[in-house]
Amino acid sequence: MQVKWTRKALDNLDSAVEYIAADKPTAAEGVARKILNAAEMLADQPGMGRPGRVTGTRELIISGPPYILPYIEKEGVIYILRVLHTSMKWP
């Protein structure tokens, strides 16, 4: 299965990495790598996330850096919708 990122999710990822990099550039690279690697695991295990708070979505919990990746599966493609810090109130 293919994993695609929405523009909003990529913007969220960029913002998170920039924020962390302001103080800890090396840590920012590690966080980005961890998030990207976790998302790629969905290609082989699309059901690994928990049922989402928004109907029809699932949420991949990233261990280590506190992030959640809401995603949907549509026509054989996984779409990463957002990259959210666990401290954020949403939806």
PDB file of C-alpha atoms in Angstrom:
ATOM      1  CA  MET A   1       0.000   0.000   0.000  1.00  0.00           C
ATOM      2  CA  GLN A   2       1.218   3.513  -0.759  1.00  0.00           C
ATOM      3  CA  VAL A   3       1.538   6.273   1.876  1.00  0.00           C
ATOM      4  CA  LYS A   4       0.883   9.867   0.802  1.00  0.00           C
ATOM      5  CA  TRP A   5       1.086  13.052   2.837  1.00  0.00           C
ATOM      6  CA  THR A   6      -1.441  15.866   2.569  1.00  0.00           C
ATOM      7  CA  ARG A   7      -0.100  19.404   2.211  1.00  0.00           C
ATOM      8  CA  LYS A   8      -1.394  20.181   5.732  1.00  0.00           C
ATOM      9  CA  ALA A   9       0.482  17.202   7.204  1.00  0.00           C
ATOM     10  CA  LEU A  10       3.713  18.240   5.484  1.00  0.00           C
ATOM     11  CA  ASP A  11       3.268  21.801   6.746  1.00  0.00           C
ATOM     12  CA  ASN A  12       2.693  20.452  10.277  1.00  0.00           C
ATOM     13  CA  LEU A  13       5.836  18.322  10.047  1.00  0.00           C
ATOM     14  CA  ASP A  14       7.914  21.242   8.766  1.00  0.00           C
ATOM     15  CA  SER A  15       6.644  23.496  11.560  1.00  0.00           C
ATOM     16  CA  ALA A  16       7.392  20.922  14.249  1.00  0.00           C
ATOM     17  CA  VAL A  17      10.901  20.299  12.941  1.00  0.00           C
ATOM     18  CA  GLU A  18      11.644  24.033  12.637  1.00  0.00           C
ATOM     19  CA  TYR A  19      10.422  24.640  16.188  1.00  0.00           C
ATOM     20  CA  ILE A  20      12.631  21.888  17.622  1.00  0.00           C
ATOM     21  CA  ALA A  21      15.612  22.866  15.440  1.00  0.00           C
ATOM     22  CA  ALA A  22      15.641  26.379  16.881  1.00  0.00           C
ATOM     23  CA  ASP A  23      17.107  24.910  20.086  1.00  0.00           C
ATOM     24  CA  LYS A  24      18.240  21.401  19.134  1.00  0.00           C
ATOM     25  CA  PRO A  25      19.020  20.807  15.439  1.00  0.00           C
ATOM     26  CA  THR A  26      20.172  17.226  15.955  1.00  0.00           C
ATOM     27  CA  ALA A  27      17.046  16.361  17.923  1.00  0.00           C
ATOM     28  CA  ALA A  28      14.891  17.866  15.166  1.00  0.00           C
ATOM     29  CA  GLU A  29      16.436  15.520  12.607  1.00  0.00           C
ATOM     30  CA  GLY A  30      15.761  12.555  14.875  1.00  0.00           C
ATOM     31  CA  VAL A  31      12.132  13.538  15.424  1.00  0.00           C
ATOM     32  CA  ALA A  32      11.553  13.986  11.696  1.00  0.00           C
ATOM     33  CA  ARG A  33      13.148  10.617  10.947  1.00  0.00           C
ATOM     34  CA  LYS A  34      11.069   8.876  13.628  1.00  0.00           C
ATOM     35  CA  ILE A  35       7.808  10.374  12.318  1.00  0.00           C
ATOM     36  CA  LEU A  36       8.617   9.552   8.682  1.00  0.00           C
ATOM     37  CA  ASN A  37       9.666   5.989   9.511  1.00  0.00           C
ATOM     38  CA  ALA A  38       6.512   5.391  11.563  1.00  0.00           C
ATOM     39  CA  ALA A  39       4.335   6.667   8.722  1.00  0.00           C
ATOM     40  CA  GLU A  40       6.052   4.354   6.243  1.00  0.00           C
ATOM     41  CA  MET A  41       5.198   1.354   8.440  1.00  0.00           C
ATOM     42  CA  LEU A  42       1.554   2.016   7.580  1.00  0.00           C
ATOM     43  CA  ALA A  43       2.248   0.792   4.035  1.00  0.00           C
ATOM     44  CA  ASP A  44       2.536  -2.760   5.372  1.00  0.00           C
ATOM     45  CA  GLN A  45       0.297  -2.437   8.434  1.00  0.00           C
ATOM     46  CA  PRO A  46      -2.469   0.080   7.668  1.00  0.00           C
ATOM     47  CA  GLY A  47      -4.548  -1.014  10.651  1.00  0.00           C
ATOM     48  CA  MET A  48      -1.823  -0.454  13.231  1.00  0.00           C
ATOM     49  CA  GLY A  49      -3.239   2.890  14.360  1.00  0.00           C
ATOM     50  CA  ARG A  50      -6.080   3.194  16.826  1.00  0.00           C
ATOM     51  CA  PRO A  51      -9.572   4.269  15.762  1.00  0.00           C
ATOM     52  CA  GLY A  52      -9.537   8.046  15.320  1.00  0.00           C
ATOM     53  CA  ARG A  53     -11.438  10.745  17.158  1.00  0.00           C
ATOM     54  CA  VAL A  54     -12.862  11.843  13.823  1.00  0.00           C
ATOM     55  CA  THR A  55     -15.175   9.312  12.172  1.00  0.00           C
ATOM     56  CA  GLY A  56     -13.480   7.358   9.405  1.00  0.00           C
ATOM     57  CA  THR A  57      -9.934   8.110  10.539  1.00  0.00           C
ATOM     58  CA  ARG A  58      -7.254   6.227  12.419  1.00  0.00           C
ATOM     59  CA  GLU A  59      -4.453   7.658  14.568  1.00  0.00           C
ATOM     60  CA  LEU A  60      -0.880   6.451  14.612  1.00  0.00           C
ATOM     61  CA  ILE A  61       0.759   7.221  17.947  1.00  0.00           C
ATOM     62  CA  ILE A  62       4.461   7.963  17.626  1.00  0.00           C
ATOM     63  CA  SER A  63       6.455   6.581  20.538  1.00  0.00           C
ATOM     64  CA  GLY A  64       9.271   8.805  21.727  1.00  0.00           C
ATOM     65  CA  PRO A  65       8.428  12.235  20.381  1.00  0.00           C
ATOM     66  CA  PRO A  66       4.842  12.944  21.438  1.00  0.00           C
ATOM     67  CA  TYR A  67       3.070  13.124  18.083  1.00  0.00           C
ATOM     68  CA  ILE A  68      -0.088  11.669  16.558  1.00  0.00           C
ATOM     69  CA  LEU A  69      -0.599  11.074  12.845  1.00  0.00           C
ATOM     70  CA  PRO A  70      -4.283  10.986  11.915  1.00  0.00           C
ATOM     71  CA  TYR A  71      -4.758   9.133   8.632  1.00  0.00           C
ATOM     72  CA  ILE A  72      -7.330   7.587   6.339  1.00  0.00           C
ATOM     73  CA  GLU A  73      -7.200   4.712   3.900  1.00  0.00           C
ATOM     74  CA  LYS A  74      -8.872   5.389   0.581  1.00  0.00           C
ATOM     75  CA  GLU A  75      -8.739   3.226  -2.539  1.00  0.00           C
ATOM     76  CA  GLY A  76      -5.618   1.405  -1.398  1.00  0.00           C
ATOM     77  CA  VAL A  77      -3.723   4.551  -0.389  1.00  0.00           C
ATOM     78  CA  ILE A  78      -2.929   5.754   3.135  1.00  0.00           C
ATOM     79  CA  TYR A  79      -3.248   9.543   3.452  1.00  0.00           C
ATOM     80  CA  ILE A  80      -1.490  11.182   6.394  1.00  0.00           C
ATOM     81  CA  LEU A  81      -3.805  14.057   7.299  1.00  0.00           C
ATOM     82  CA  ARG A  82      -1.889  15.915  10.027  1.00  0.00           C
ATOM     83  CA  VAL A  83       1.108  15.776  12.349  1.00  0.00           C
ATOM     84  CA  LEU A  84      -0.156  16.789  15.781  1.00  0.00           C
ATOM     85  CA  HIS A  85       1.674  17.228  19.063  1.00  0.00           C
ATOM     86  CA  THR A  86      -0.155  15.334  21.793  1.00  0.00           C
ATOM     87  CA  SER A  87      -0.560  18.548  23.813  1.00  0.00           C
ATOM     88  CA  MET A  88      -2.813  20.034  21.113  1.00  0.00           C
ATOM     89  CA  LYS A  89      -6.553  20.057  21.634  1.00  0.00           C
ATOM     90  CA  TRP A  90      -8.240  18.747  18.555  1.00  0.00           C
ATOM     91  CA  PRO A  91     -10.353  18.087  16.546  1.00  0.00           C
TER      92      PRO A  91
END
